[in-house]
Tab-separated table of C-alpha atoms in Angstrom:
chain	number	residue	atom	x	y	z
A	1	MET	CA	24.401	2.432	11.361
A	2	THR	CA	21.602	1.957	8.820
A	3	THR	CA	22.820	2.504	5.263
A	4	LEU	CA	20.465	4.045	2.727
A	5	MET	CA	22.529	2.927	-0.240
A	6	MET	CA	20.994	0.125	-2.264
A	7	SER	CA	22.923	-3.130	-2.361
A	8	GLU	CA	23.807	-4.841	-5.619
A	9	ASP	CA	21.026	-7.393	-5.082
A	10	GLU	CA	18.498	-4.634	-4.426
A	11	THR	CA	19.550	-2.777	-7.547
A	12	MET	CA	19.118	-5.958	-9.574
A	13	LEU	CA	15.667	-6.483	-8.045
A	14	GLN	CA	14.696	-2.903	-8.887
A	15	ASP	CA	15.889	-3.225	-12.487
A	16	ALA	CA	14.115	-6.556	-12.949
A	17	ALA	CA	10.873	-5.193	-11.497
A	18	ARG	CA	10.975	-2.108	-13.699
A	19	GLY	CA	11.662	-4.153	-16.801
A	20	PHE	CA	8.748	-6.468	-16.093
A	21	LEU	CA	6.235	-3.784	-15.098
A	22	ASP	CA	6.996	-1.493	-18.027
A	23	GLY	CA	5.860	-4.293	-20.313
A	24	ALA	CA	3.160	-5.991	-18.241
A	25	ALA	CA	1.590	-3.121	-16.311
A	26	PRO	CA	2.138	0.388	-17.697
A	27	VAL	CA	-0.400	3.078	-16.803
A	28	SER	CA	-2.379	2.077	-19.899
A	29	HIS	CA	-2.995	-1.276	-18.186
A	30	LEU	CA	-4.749	0.508	-15.322
A	31	ARG	CA	-6.784	2.512	-17.818
A	32	GLY	CA	-7.830	-0.690	-19.552
A	33	LEU	CA	-8.935	-2.301	-16.294
A	34	ARG	CA	-10.901	0.785	-15.327
A	35	ASP	CA	-12.626	1.040	-18.696
A	36	ALA	CA	-13.554	-2.636	-18.478
A	37	GLY	CA	-14.903	-2.209	-14.942
A	38	GLU	CA	-12.252	-4.545	-13.521
A	39	THR	CA	-10.047	-4.060	-10.439
A	40	HIS	CA	-7.929	-7.225	-10.529
A	41	ASP	CA	-5.796	-8.919	-13.165
A	42	ALA	CA	-5.389	-12.577	-12.169
A	43	LYS	CA	-2.812	-13.173	-14.905
A	44	LEU	CA	-0.591	-10.340	-13.654
A	45	TRP	CA	-0.909	-11.564	-10.073
A	46	GLY	CA	0.101	-15.049	-11.171
A	47	GLU	CA	3.165	-13.679	-12.939
A	48	MET	CA	4.151	-11.788	-9.800
A	49	ALA	CA	3.858	-15.020	-7.834
A	50	ALA	CA	6.023	-16.854	-10.370
A	51	MET	CA	8.745	-14.243	-9.847
A	52	GLY	CA	8.609	-14.687	-6.071
A	53	TRP	CA	7.080	-11.276	-5.314
A	54	THR	CA	4.085	-12.652	-3.439
A	55	GLY	CA	6.465	-14.495	-1.121
A	56	VAL	CA	8.770	-11.533	-0.495
A	57	LEU	CA	7.928	-11.613	3.247
A	58	VAL	CA	7.083	-15.309	3.551
A	59	PRO	CA	9.725	-17.468	5.335
A	60	GLU	CA	11.612	-19.892	3.138
A	61	ASP	CA	10.353	-22.900	5.127
A	62	ALA	CA	6.817	-21.857	4.149
A	63	GLY	CA	7.698	-21.577	0.470
A	64	GLY	CA	8.581	-17.896	0.290
A	65	SER	CA	11.655	-15.973	-0.796
A	66	ASP	CA	11.814	-13.972	2.488
A	67	MET	CA	13.679	-11.050	0.895
A	68	GLY	CA	12.629	-8.632	3.633
A	69	HIS	CA	10.838	-5.324	4.032
A	70	ALA	CA	13.434	-3.268	2.179
A	71	ALA	CA	12.906	-5.518	-0.846
A	72	ALA	CA	9.121	-5.292	-0.464
A	73	GLY	CA	9.512	-1.519	-0.508
A	74	ILE	CA	11.526	-1.666	-3.724
A	75	LEU	CA	8.795	-3.699	-5.405
A	76	ALA	CA	6.055	-1.397	-4.097
A	77	GLU	CA	7.942	1.682	-5.283
A	78	GLU	CA	8.316	0.298	-8.795
A	79	MET	CA	4.620	-0.601	-8.840
A	80	GLY	CA	3.788	2.944	-7.812
A	81	LYS	CA	5.591	4.426	-10.810
A	82	THR	CA	3.043	2.940	-13.206
A	83	LEU	CA	0.117	2.714	-10.754
A	84	VAL	CA	-0.022	-1.076	-10.777
A	85	THR	CA	-3.292	-2.416	-9.366
A	86	SER	CA	-2.726	-5.626	-7.413
A	87	PRO	CA	-3.347	-7.084	-3.927
A	88	PHE	CA	0.401	-6.943	-3.208
A	89	LEU	CA	0.173	-4.630	-0.189
A	90	SER	CA	-2.823	-6.244	1.492
A	91	THR	CA	-1.732	-9.832	0.853
A	92	ALA	CA	2.026	-10.157	0.350
A	93	VAL	CA	2.886	-7.432	2.869
A	94	ILE	CA	0.193	-6.936	5.517
A	95	ALA	CA	-1.318	-10.428	5.732
A	96	ALA	CA	2.051	-12.172	5.363
A	97	THR	CA	3.577	-10.068	8.148
A	98	ALA	CA	0.632	-10.700	10.466
A	99	LEU	CA	0.553	-14.448	9.859
A	100	ARG	CA	4.282	-14.930	10.355
A	101	GLN	CA	3.920	-13.494	13.885
A	102	VAL	CA	2.203	-16.715	14.988
A	103	ALA	CA	3.831	-20.136	14.794
A	104	THR	CA	0.930	-22.435	13.937
A	105	ASP	CA	0.461	-25.023	11.222
A	106	ARG	CA	-2.525	-23.058	9.941
A	107	SER	CA	-0.577	-19.808	9.597
A	108	LYS	CA	2.305	-21.618	7.881
A	109	ALA	CA	-0.112	-23.176	5.383
A	110	ALA	CA	-1.683	-19.769	4.741
A	111	LEU	CA	1.747	-18.229	4.179
A	112	GLY	CA	2.473	-20.954	1.649
A	113	GLN	CA	-0.698	-20.095	-0.235
A	114	ILE	CA	0.271	-16.420	-0.262
A	115	ALA	CA	3.706	-17.270	-1.644
A	116	GLU	CA	2.117	-19.345	-4.402
A	117	GLY	CA	-0.294	-16.558	-5.307
A	118	LYS	CA	-3.256	-18.813	-4.569
A	119	VAL	CA	-4.995	-16.568	-2.055
A	120	ILE	CA	-5.865	-12.877	-1.775
A	121	TYR	CA	-6.245	-11.308	1.655
A	122	ALA	CA	-7.928	-8.069	2.702
A	123	LEU	CA	-7.558	-6.212	5.988
A	124	ALA	CA	-10.878	-5.196	7.556
A	125	ILE	CA	-9.881	-2.759	10.267
A	126	ASP	CA	-11.386	0.726	9.973
A	127	GLU	CA	-14.997	1.624	10.649
A	128	GLY	CA	-15.004	5.435	10.536
A	129	HIS	CA	-13.731	8.038	8.122
A	130	LYS	CA	-10.162	7.842	9.435
A	131	HIS	CA	-7.677	5.096	10.290
A	132	ASP	CA	-8.140	4.276	13.978
A	133	PRO	CA	-7.778	0.648	15.118
A	134	ASP	CA	-8.467	1.612	18.728
A	135	ALA	CA	-11.949	2.806	17.745
A	136	THR	CA	-12.999	-0.702	16.651
A	137	ALA	CA	-16.607	-1.352	17.604
A	138	LEU	CA	-17.323	-4.569	15.655
A	139	GLN	CA	-18.284	-7.061	18.353
A	140	ALA	CA	-16.954	-10.577	18.858
A	141	VAL	CA	-19.395	-12.078	21.350
A	142	ALA	CA	-18.491	-15.390	22.974
A	143	ASP	CA	-20.674	-18.222	21.687
A	144	GLY	CA	-19.887	-21.677	23.007
A	145	ASN	CA	-16.280	-22.418	22.135
A	146	GLY	CA	-16.173	-19.653	19.543
A	147	PHE	CA	-17.508	-16.220	18.736
A	148	LYS	CA	-20.150	-14.446	16.714
A	149	LEU	CA	-19.035	-11.293	14.906
A	150	THR	CA	-21.416	-8.419	14.281
A	151	GLY	CA	-20.656	-4.996	12.832
A	152	SER	CA	-19.325	-3.248	9.759
A	153	LYS	CA	-15.999	-2.278	8.223
A	154	GLY	CA	-15.418	0.360	5.556
A	155	PHE	CA	-12.612	1.081	3.080
A	156	VAL	CA	-11.466	-2.554	2.988
A	157	VAL	CA	-8.871	-2.430	0.225
A	158	ASP	CA	-8.986	-5.550	-1.987
A	159	GLY	CA	-12.153	-6.491	-0.122
A	160	ALA	CA	-14.253	-7.222	-3.194
A	161	ASN	CA	-11.796	-9.707	-4.701
A	162	ALA	CA	-10.404	-11.192	-1.484
A	163	ASP	CA	-10.566	-14.888	-0.672
A	164	ARG	CA	-9.916	-14.277	3.030
A	165	VAL	CA	-10.301	-11.365	5.423
A	166	LEU	CA	-8.266	-10.396	8.463
A	167	VAL	CA	-10.862	-8.671	10.632
A	168	LEU	CA	-10.266	-6.732	13.840
A	169	ALA	CA	-13.037	-7.131	16.416
A	170	ARG	CA	-13.633	-6.246	20.033
A	171	ALA	CA	-14.119	-9.248	22.317
A	172	GLU	CA	-14.745	-9.072	26.065
A	173	ALA	CA	-11.005	-9.532	26.641
A	174	GLY	CA	-10.100	-6.776	24.168
A	175	LEU	CA	-9.198	-6.358	20.513
A	176	THR	CA	-8.908	-9.682	18.680
A	177	LEU	CA	-7.817	-10.494	15.135
A	178	PHE	CA	-9.639	-13.150	13.111
A	179	ASP	CA	-8.716	-14.852	9.831
A	180	LEU	CA	-11.936	-15.712	8.016
A	181	PRO	CA	-12.924	-16.905	4.546
A	182	ALA	CA	-14.566	-13.990	2.739
A	183	ASP	CA	-17.566	-16.113	1.758
A	184	ARG	CA	-18.450	-17.306	5.259
A	185	ASP	CA	-22.165	-17.135	6.092
A	186	GLY	CA	-23.123	-13.714	7.401
A	187	ILE	CA	-20.424	-11.763	5.574
A	188	THR	CA	-21.699	-9.326	2.963
A	189	ARG	CA	-19.315	-7.393	0.736
A	190	THR	CA	-20.318	-4.304	-1.200
A	191	ALA	CA	-17.796	-3.138	-3.785
A	192	ASN	CA	-17.065	0.589	-3.720
A	193	ALA	CA	-16.376	2.662	-6.825
A	194	MET	CA	-12.966	4.070	-5.875
A	195	ILE	CA	-11.760	7.131	-7.777
A	196	ASP	CA	-8.374	5.512	-8.373
A	197	ALA	CA	-9.879	2.296	-9.828
A	198	ARG	CA	-8.470	0.217	-6.967
A	199	ASP	CA	-10.497	-2.590	-5.403
A	200	ALA	CA	-12.160	-1.697	-2.107
A	201	ALA	CA	-15.342	-2.701	-0.351
A	202	ALA	CA	-17.567	-2.176	2.645
A	203	VAL	CA	-17.895	-5.417	4.596
A	204	ASP	CA	-20.793	-6.227	6.925
A	205	PHE	CA	-20.772	-9.012	9.520
A	206	ALA	CA	-24.088	-10.397	10.777
A	207	ASP	CA	-23.656	-13.070	13.491
A	208	VAL	CA	-20.652	-14.494	11.630
A	209	GLU	CA	-19.414	-17.631	13.365
A	210	ALA	CA	-15.711	-17.787	14.219
A	211	THR	CA	-13.907	-20.585	16.015
A	212	GLY	CA	-10.883	-20.438	18.272
A	213	ASP	CA	-8.787	-21.604	15.321
A	214	ASP	CA	-9.824	-18.472	13.425
A	215	VAL	CA	-8.115	-16.255	16.001
A	216	VAL	CA	-4.713	-14.976	14.861
A	217	GLY	CA	-2.537	-14.839	17.963
A	218	THR	CA	-4.274	-14.458	21.317
A	219	VAL	CA	-7.788	-13.322	22.191
A	220	GLY	CA	-7.663	-9.761	23.490
A	221	ASP	CA	-4.126	-9.133	22.224
A	222	ALA	CA	-4.596	-8.370	18.538
A	223	MET	CA	-2.093	-5.537	18.322
A	224	THR	CA	0.869	-7.763	19.161
A	225	VAL	CA	0.215	-9.464	15.832
A	226	LEU	CA	-1.368	-6.590	13.946
A	227	GLN	CA	0.967	-3.684	14.752
A	228	PRO	CA	4.001	-5.163	12.946
A	229	ALA	CA	1.718	-5.883	9.973
A	230	LEU	CA	0.392	-2.321	9.966
A	231	ASN	CA	3.939	-0.961	10.159
A	232	ALA	CA	4.919	-3.140	7.211
A	233	GLY	CA	1.865	-2.075	5.207
A	234	GLN	CA	2.359	1.602	5.954
A	235	ALA	CA	6.014	1.437	4.919
A	236	ALA	CA	5.196	-0.375	1.669
A	237	LEU	CA	2.374	2.080	0.944
A	238	ALA	CA	4.826	4.938	1.525
A	239	ALA	CA	7.154	3.277	-0.964
A	240	GLU	CA	4.325	3.011	-3.491
A	241	MET	CA	3.568	6.706	-3.026
A	242	ALA	CA	7.248	7.576	-3.453
A	243	GLY	CA	7.159	5.653	-6.733
A	244	LEU	CA	3.956	7.455	-7.688
A	245	ALA	CA	5.675	10.808	-7.083
A	246	ALA	CA	8.655	9.726	-9.158
A	247	GLY	CA	6.373	8.561	-11.962
A	248	ALA	CA	4.437	11.829	-11.987
A	249	PHE	CA	7.703	13.790	-11.885
A	250	GLY	CA	9.122	11.842	-14.824
A	251	MET	CA	5.988	12.454	-16.883
A	252	THR	CA	6.092	16.159	-16.064
A	253	VAL	CA	9.754	16.591	-16.954
A	254	GLY	CA	9.159	14.767	-20.222
A	255	TYR	CA	6.367	17.200	-21.034
A	256	LEU	CA	8.525	20.225	-20.146
A	257	LYS	CA	11.120	19.019	-22.648
A	258	GLU	CA	8.594	18.593	-25.467
A	259	ARG	CA	5.971	21.331	-25.090
A	260	LYS	CA	6.854	24.552	-26.870
A	261	GLN	CA	5.696	28.124	-26.376
A	262	PHE	CA	7.022	31.059	-28.350
A	263	GLY	CA	9.079	28.560	-30.328
A	264	ILE	CA	11.074	27.155	-27.395
A	265	GLU	CA	10.592	24.253	-24.959
A	266	ILE	CA	8.849	25.392	-21.790
A	267	GLY	CA	11.452	23.481	-19.800
A	268	ARG	CA	13.830	26.333	-20.568
A	269	PHE	CA	11.708	28.758	-18.547
A	270	GLN	CA	13.533	29.401	-15.303
A	271	ALA	CA	10.391	29.506	-13.156
A	272	LEU	CA	9.425	25.990	-14.264
A	273	GLN	CA	13.003	24.789	-13.796
A	274	HIS	CA	12.922	25.991	-10.186
A	275	ARG	CA	9.646	24.199	-9.506
A	276	ALA	CA	10.891	20.999	-11.103
A	277	ALA	CA	14.147	21.169	-9.135
A	278	HIS	CA	12.242	21.642	-5.870
A	279	LEU	CA	10.024	18.647	-6.623
A	280	TRP	CA	13.057	16.506	-7.474
A	281	CYS	CA	14.657	17.400	-4.134
A	282	GLU	CA	11.475	16.427	-2.284
A	283	THR	CA	11.246	13.075	-4.069
A	284	GLU	CA	14.869	12.270	-3.213
A	285	VAL	CA	14.455	13.067	0.493
A	286	THR	CA	11.257	11.029	0.617
A	287	ALA	CA	12.940	8.098	-1.132
A	288	SER	CA	15.582	8.138	1.612
A	289	ALA	CA	12.913	8.134	4.339
A	290	VAL	CA	11.161	5.215	2.650
A	291	ARG	CA	14.376	3.235	2.307
A	292	ASN	CA	15.194	3.880	5.950
A	293	ALA	CA	11.784	2.569	7.016
A	294	GLY	CA	12.408	-0.685	5.161
A	295	ARG	CA	15.831	-1.067	6.756
A	296	VAL	CA	14.494	-0.411	10.265
A	297	LEU	CA	11.653	-2.912	9.759
A	298	ASP	CA	14.178	-5.567	8.773
A	299	GLU	CA	16.353	-4.799	11.793
A	300	ASP	CA	13.728	-4.267	14.521
A	301	ILE	CA	10.119	-4.483	13.382
A	302	ASP	CA	8.737	-3.945	16.892
A	303	ASN	CA	10.398	-0.531	17.202
A	304	ALA	CA	9.886	0.866	13.724
A	305	THR	CA	6.949	3.177	14.398
A	306	MET	CA	8.750	6.501	14.036
A	307	ALA	CA	10.658	5.487	10.891
A	308	VAL	CA	7.500	4.127	9.276
A	309	SER	CA	5.303	7.102	10.159
A	310	LEU	CA	7.963	9.552	9.014
A	311	ALA	CA	8.078	7.759	5.664
A	312	LYS	CA	4.272	7.652	5.273
A	313	ALA	CA	3.849	11.324	6.227
A	314	ARG	CA	6.613	12.472	3.877
A	315	ALA	CA	5.395	10.244	1.037
A	316	THR	CA	1.850	11.593	1.425
A	317	ASP	CA	3.100	15.178	1.255
A	318	THR	CA	5.467	14.537	-1.643
A	319	ALA	CA	2.929	12.618	-3.727
A	320	LYS	CA	0.446	15.461	-3.253
A	321	LEU	CA	3.061	18.000	-4.380
A	322	ALA	CA	4.075	15.865	-7.372
A	323	VAL	CA	0.558	15.505	-8.762
A	324	ILE	CA	-0.394	19.129	-8.139
A	325	GLU	CA	2.753	20.365	-9.851
A	326	GLY	CA	2.232	17.818	-12.614
A	327	VAL	CA	-1.250	19.082	-13.353
A	328	GLN	CA	-0.183	22.724	-13.120
A	329	MET	CA	2.812	22.363	-15.431
A	330	HIS	CA	0.841	20.373	-17.970
A	331	GLY	CA	-1.791	23.087	-18.074
A	332	GLY	CA	-5.364	22.310	-19.114
A	333	ILE	CA	-4.517	18.885	-20.575
A	334	GLY	CA	-3.422	17.763	-17.110
A	335	MET	CA	-7.045	17.796	-15.946
A	336	THR	CA	-8.441	15.710	-18.800
A	337	ASP	CA	-9.201	12.008	-18.520
A	338	ALA	CA	-7.407	11.409	-21.797
A	339	PHE	CA	-4.117	12.231	-20.095
A	340	ASP	CA	-2.555	9.945	-17.471
A	341	MET	CA	-1.681	12.585	-14.862
A	342	GLY	CA	-5.213	12.410	-13.510
A	343	PHE	CA	-4.673	8.751	-12.603
A	344	TYR	CA	-1.663	9.728	-10.497
A	345	MET	CA	-3.657	12.426	-8.718
A	346	LYS	CA	-6.506	10.048	-7.899
A	347	ARG	CA	-4.184	7.317	-6.612
A	348	ALA	CA	-2.299	9.842	-4.485
A	349	ARG	CA	-5.534	11.030	-2.910
A	350	VAL	CA	-6.737	7.534	-1.987
A	351	ALA	CA	-3.322	6.368	-0.768
A	352	ALA	CA	-3.091	9.432	1.467
A	353	GLU	CA	-6.065	8.147	3.493
A	354	TRP	CA	-5.315	4.421	3.592
A	355	LEU	CA	-3.605	3.207	6.789
A	356	GLY	CA	-3.426	6.697	8.260
A	357	ASP	CA	-3.309	10.165	6.734
A	358	TYR	CA	-0.615	12.827	7.144
A	359	GLY	CA	-2.012	14.051	10.467
A	360	TYR	CA	-2.173	10.548	11.944
A	361	HIS	CA	1.445	9.803	11.139
A	362	ALA	CA	2.720	13.266	12.058
A	363	GLU	CA	1.189	12.751	15.507
A	364	ARG	CA	2.902	9.375	15.838
A	365	VAL	CA	6.272	10.920	14.950
A	366	ALA	CA	5.709	13.700	17.468
A	367	ALA	CA	4.746	11.207	20.181
A	368	ALA	CA	7.810	9.063	19.437
A	369	ARG	CA	9.967	12.156	19.914
A	370	GLY	CA	8.348	12.983	23.234
A	371	PHE	CA	6.177	15.927	22.180
């Protein structure tokens, strides 16, 4: 039976992460990056690597700490509480999980670079307004012993700052995953101004040359490699959103205890107490779903779809509730840029769409249950 109680080691990891992030990356750090027009802090990323976070899913023989998906979720959740901006999800979670599915010298070397914090990966998968890998139209046309890639990808998170790109393309044999340097001839990246100040880009491919060595896994069988990586990314993103909800809740409760009307703290008003209690209950249930997803991924990554989608759907719903209630209970100040609640709302909105929205994951849960 899967236990949802945190182990002593996990509790220590959580405490260490919170202690570091409170000092190195509070919400004011995100505000500073946004105001400076930046989306990546290389110093912060290097410090994460020094603590072993970038290698959380990298095997020990490749230089990683290999702590597992539950641990990755703990780190993502703590990052979510203060809206940390980093390529952790795209690189240390998604790319690392994809690359460890194939046993090649090249993938092992790439995993080592991830663990050392020397490379940033982006996942170029979606082409439409919604997450749908099966709808991939970017073409990989056979050319000699390799391929030429032509097409476009949108909403590539960490795409502007990435060193390498995992790109999903459609070859004659079927969907194929490629690992390409982001500066290869024919690749054009256009940074997007995201409302949550996170790095994302549109990426265009114009007759981009790819060799057989650039293929991750087998030609025409991308999902064998990519699906576990997507599951891992979706679970970690759900954990980040659970942390976001907890962070917004904590800010709101703090405000309820300080703000006075008619000479008393508004937190004494029973109507607000009921709303706060309901939100707390939702965050606790979601935290359990997120923890379960991490446990299931560690135990059986190939059969984790329902647990992961349940976590992502619940986290999306709970984060939305947390930021709406946060804004409402703060009143007019909650809508101003001078106050941090707006950052939580913007991050919740973007995270809801990345790697599948509520409807996408609700449908996957329903299908897994036979509906």
